[in-house]
Amino acid sequence: MTADRDGGDTYPTKALELLWGDGGRRTRGPKPTLGVDEIVRVAIEVADAEGLAAVTMRRVATELGFTTMALYRHVPGKHVLAELMIDATIAGRAEDRSTDGWRTPLAEWAMDYFAGLREHPWLLQAELVGASWGRTGSRSPSAVCARWHVPACRTRT
């Protein structure tokens, strides 16, 4: 595996742990005064107020009253922070519980996504191409199509 500029060889593992809720777990040492949820909350506030371009590790750290390096102990980089922000704004909506076909989950996803865009216009600026690694990815149109084997969604080879 090649090293990634946002966290070295551990980048994918750390990103997945953070997205699925295991990344904030610590086993030794004093209780941290800063957490991933707080970092994400402030980053979303900055993006809501000024757009996604205003969200930098330095800016979020300043808003929290910490150094930039303190953030990197919790989030390996801006790319992961953006994934966490997307996940927090979209995944917090209703989970896919449909058992009666693919139309209902796709319609629910579209309505939830539209509501998220109205609340957080910066989502339009985010890199939403491809599947999300977080909880939102399990509700994405491509995931729903794969789960329900929708013929129109199959890729051609």
mmCIF file of C-alpha atoms in Angstrom:
data_model
loop_
_atom_site.group_PDB
_atom_site.id
_atom_site.type_symbol
_atom_site.label_atom_id
_atom_site.label_comp_id
_atom_site.label_asym_id
_atom_site.label_seq_id
_atom_site.Cartn_x
_atom_site.Cartn_y
_atom_site.Cartn_z
ATOM 1 C CA MET A 1 0.000 0.000 0.000
ATOM 2 C CA THR A 2 1.255 3.456 -0.782
ATOM 3 C CA ALA A 3 1.478 6.124 1.851
ATOM 4 C CA ASP A 4 -1.226 8.783 1.726
ATOM 5 C CA ARG A 5 -0.476 12.426 2.457
ATOM 6 C CA ASP A 6 -3.363 12.551 4.928
ATOM 7 C CA GLY A 7 -2.109 9.943 7.334
ATOM 8 C CA GLY A 8 0.413 7.511 5.969
ATOM 9 C CA ASP A 9 -0.283 3.815 5.600
ATOM 10 C CA THR A 10 -2.881 3.874 8.382
ATOM 11 C CA TYR A 11 -5.110 6.373 6.536
ATOM 12 C CA PRO A 12 -7.838 3.964 5.285
ATOM 13 C CA THR A 13 -7.999 2.124 8.597
ATOM 14 C CA LYS A 14 -8.202 5.308 10.649
ATOM 15 C CA ALA A 15 -10.798 6.807 8.291
ATOM 16 C CA LEU A 16 -13.020 3.728 8.547
ATOM 17 C CA GLU A 17 -12.675 3.614 12.324
ATOM 18 C CA LEU A 18 -13.697 7.255 12.577
ATOM 19 C CA LEU A 19 -16.603 6.880 10.159
ATOM 20 C CA TRP A 20 -17.992 3.819 11.901
ATOM 21 C CA GLY A 21 -17.446 5.011 15.441
ATOM 22 C CA ASP A 22 -14.305 3.209 16.663
ATOM 23 C CA GLY A 23 -11.766 5.953 15.984
ATOM 24 C CA GLY A 24 -12.276 7.928 19.159
ATOM 25 C CA ARG A 25 -11.576 5.026 21.479
ATOM 26 C CA ARG A 26 -8.527 5.371 23.723
ATOM 27 C CA THR A 27 -7.150 2.775 26.057
ATOM 28 C CA ARG A 28 -4.514 4.637 28.072
ATOM 29 C CA GLY A 29 -3.709 8.089 29.312
ATOM 30 C CA PRO A 30 -5.852 10.948 30.513
ATOM 31 C CA LYS A 31 -9.252 11.619 28.989
ATOM 32 C CA PRO A 32 -8.771 13.874 25.959
ATOM 33 C CA THR A 33 -10.263 17.355 26.128
ATOM 34 C CA LEU A 34 -11.004 17.307 22.402
ATOM 35 C CA GLY A 35 -13.001 14.722 20.488
ATOM 36 C CA VAL A 36 -13.886 13.824 16.919
ATOM 37 C CA ASP A 37 -17.560 14.734 17.347
ATOM 38 C CA GLU A 38 -16.651 18.218 18.531
ATOM 39 C CA ILE A 39 -14.198 18.686 15.650
ATOM 40 C CA VAL A 40 -16.840 17.614 13.124
ATOM 41 C CA ARG A 41 -19.512 19.819 14.720
ATOM 42 C CA VAL A 42 -17.311 22.918 14.490
ATOM 43 C CA ALA A 43 -16.238 22.079 10.931
ATOM 44 C CA ILE A 44 -19.909 21.834 9.920
ATOM 45 C CA GLU A 45 -20.625 25.181 11.604
ATOM 46 C CA VAL A 46 -17.792 26.816 9.644
ATOM 47 C CA ALA A 47 -18.986 25.239 6.379
ATOM 48 C CA ASP A 48 -22.590 26.279 7.037
ATOM 49 C CA ALA A 49 -21.511 29.871 7.672
ATOM 50 C CA GLU A 50 -18.792 30.319 5.041
ATOM 51 C CA GLY A 51 -18.758 27.340 2.685
ATOM 52 C CA LEU A 52 -16.585 24.258 2.441
ATOM 53 C CA ALA A 53 -13.531 26.193 1.239
ATOM 54 C CA ALA A 54 -13.350 27.923 4.631
ATOM 55 C CA VAL A 55 -12.942 24.584 6.419
ATOM 56 C CA THR A 56 -9.270 23.938 7.050
ATOM 57 C CA MET A 57 -7.633 22.047 9.855
ATOM 58 C CA ARG A 58 -6.099 25.318 11.026
ATOM 59 C CA ARG A 59 -9.448 27.149 10.988
ATOM 60 C CA VAL A 60 -11.262 24.411 12.897
ATOM 61 C CA ALA A 61 -8.424 24.238 15.433
ATOM 62 C CA THR A 62 -8.565 28.008 15.936
ATOM 63 C CA GLU A 63 -12.345 27.905 16.451
ATOM 64 C CA LEU A 64 -11.858 25.177 19.060
ATOM 65 C CA GLY A 65 -8.962 26.943 20.765
ATOM 66 C CA PHE A 66 -6.444 24.201 19.982
ATOM 67 C CA THR A 67 -3.373 23.916 17.793
ATOM 68 C CA THR A 68 -3.690 22.447 14.321
ATOM 69 C CA MET A 69 -1.529 19.489 15.324
ATOM 70 C CA ALA A 70 -3.969 18.685 18.138
ATOM 71 C CA LEU A 71 -6.636 18.020 15.501
ATOM 72 C CA TYR A 72 -4.379 15.646 13.588
ATOM 73 C CA ARG A 73 -4.280 13.399 16.668
ATOM 74 C CA HIS A 74 -7.998 12.794 16.128
ATOM 75 C CA VAL A 75 -8.572 13.267 12.376
ATOM 76 C CA PRO A 76 -5.763 12.398 9.924
ATOM 77 C CA GLY A 77 -6.575 15.140 7.426
ATOM 78 C CA LYS A 78 -9.076 17.373 5.693
ATOM 79 C CA HIS A 79 -10.256 14.617 3.348
ATOM 80 C CA VAL A 80 -11.311 12.443 6.295
ATOM 81 C CA LEU A 81 -12.811 15.486 8.027
ATOM 82 C CA ALA A 82 -14.928 16.143 4.916
ATOM 83 C CA GLU A 83 -16.085 12.488 4.905
ATOM 84 C CA LEU A 84 -17.017 12.795 8.572
ATOM 85 C CA MET A 85 -18.900 16.028 7.881
ATOM 86 C CA ILE A 86 -20.841 14.447 5.011
ATOM 87 C CA ASP A 87 -21.577 11.377 7.089
ATOM 88 C CA ALA A 88 -22.785 13.466 10.045
ATOM 89 C CA THR A 89 -25.121 15.593 7.944
ATOM 90 C CA ILE A 90 -26.652 12.859 5.795
ATOM 91 C CA ALA A 91 -26.356 9.679 7.865
ATOM 92 C CA GLY A 92 -28.159 11.273 10.785
ATOM 93 C CA ARG A 93 -31.375 10.950 8.827
ATOM 94 C CA ALA A 94 -33.686 7.938 8.664
ATOM 95 C CA GLU A 95 -31.961 4.614 8.104
ATOM 96 C CA ASP A 96 -32.986 2.302 5.275
ATOM 97 C CA ARG A 97 -35.413 -0.198 6.790
ATOM 98 C CA SER A 98 -37.355 -1.030 3.651
ATOM 99 C CA THR A 99 -37.955 -4.663 2.827
ATOM 100 C CA ASP A 100 -40.370 -4.151 -0.053
ATOM 101 C CA GLY A 101 -38.130 -3.392 -2.994
ATOM 102 C CA TRP A 102 -35.741 -0.779 -4.239
ATOM 103 C CA ARG A 103 -38.049 2.151 -5.041
ATOM 104 C CA THR A 104 -38.808 3.117 -1.441
ATOM 105 C CA PRO A 105 -35.168 3.198 -0.269
ATOM 106 C CA LEU A 106 -34.141 5.233 -3.324
ATOM 107 C CA ALA A 107 -36.987 7.715 -2.803
ATOM 108 C CA GLU A 108 -36.138 8.014 0.907
ATOM 109 C CA TRP A 109 -32.467 8.568 0.098
ATOM 110 C CA ALA A 110 -33.334 11.271 -2.447
ATOM 111 C CA MET A 111 -35.613 13.096 0.010
ATOM 112 C CA ASP A 112 -33.040 12.862 2.813
ATOM 113 C CA TYR A 113 -30.277 14.025 0.503
ATOM 114 C CA PHE A 114 -32.341 16.988 -0.701
ATOM 115 C CA ALA A 115 -33.159 17.937 2.907
ATOM 116 C CA GLY A 116 -29.446 17.742 3.718
ATOM 117 C CA LEU A 117 -28.625 20.026 0.791
ATOM 118 C CA ARG A 118 -31.181 22.583 1.949
ATOM 119 C CA GLU A 119 -29.727 22.587 5.472
ATOM 120 C CA HIS A 120 -26.095 22.419 4.381
ATOM 121 C CA PRO A 121 -25.585 23.968 0.912
ATOM 122 C CA TRP A 122 -21.835 23.270 1.123
ATOM 123 C CA LEU A 123 -22.642 19.598 0.453
ATOM 124 C CA LEU A 124 -22.878 20.597 -3.205
ATOM 125 C CA GLN A 125 -19.199 21.545 -3.018
ATOM 126 C CA ALA A 126 -18.172 18.292 -1.353
ATOM 127 C CA GLU A 127 -16.716 15.387 -3.278
ATOM 128 C CA LEU A 128 -19.746 13.132 -3.371
ATOM 129 C CA VAL A 129 -18.550 11.174 -6.375
ATOM 130 C CA GLY A 130 -18.214 7.494 -5.614
ATOM 131 C CA ALA A 131 -19.309 5.517 -2.617
ATOM 132 C CA SER A 132 -18.901 6.906 0.847
ATOM 133 C CA TRP A 133 -16.931 4.812 3.314
ATOM 134 C CA GLY A 134 -19.309 5.773 6.098
ATOM 135 C CA ARG A 135 -22.884 5.037 7.006
ATOM 136 C CA THR A 136 -24.169 7.168 4.118
ATOM 137 C CA GLY A 137 -22.610 4.756 1.644
ATOM 138 C CA SER A 138 -24.923 1.946 2.718
ATOM 139 C CA ARG A 139 -27.929 4.073 1.716
ATOM 140 C CA SER A 140 -26.510 5.499 -1.510
ATOM 141 C CA PRO A 141 -28.281 4.788 -4.801
ATOM 142 C CA SER A 142 -25.485 2.456 -5.922
ATOM 143 C CA ALA A 143 -25.687 0.493 -2.656
ATOM 144 C CA VAL A 144 -29.478 0.204 -2.921
ATOM 145 C CA CYS A 145 -29.200 -0.929 -6.544
ATOM 146 C CA ALA A 146 -26.620 -3.538 -5.606
ATOM 147 C CA ARG A 147 -28.662 -4.803 -2.647
ATOM 148 C CA TRP A 148 -31.857 -5.141 -4.708
ATOM 149 C CA HIS A 149 -30.142 -6.261 -7.952
ATOM 150 C CA VAL A 150 -31.782 -3.496 -10.007
ATOM 151 C CA PRO A 151 -31.066 -4.321 -13.680
ATOM 152 C CA ALA A 152 -30.881 -0.668 -14.795
ATOM 153 C CA CYS A 153 -28.015 -0.061 -12.353
ATOM 154 C CA ARG A 154 -25.723 -2.783 -13.621
ATOM 155 C CA THR A 155 -22.557 -1.548 -15.222
ATOM 156 C CA ARG A 156 -21.711 -2.622 -18.727
ATOM 157 C CA THR A 157 -18.426 -4.343 -19.422
#
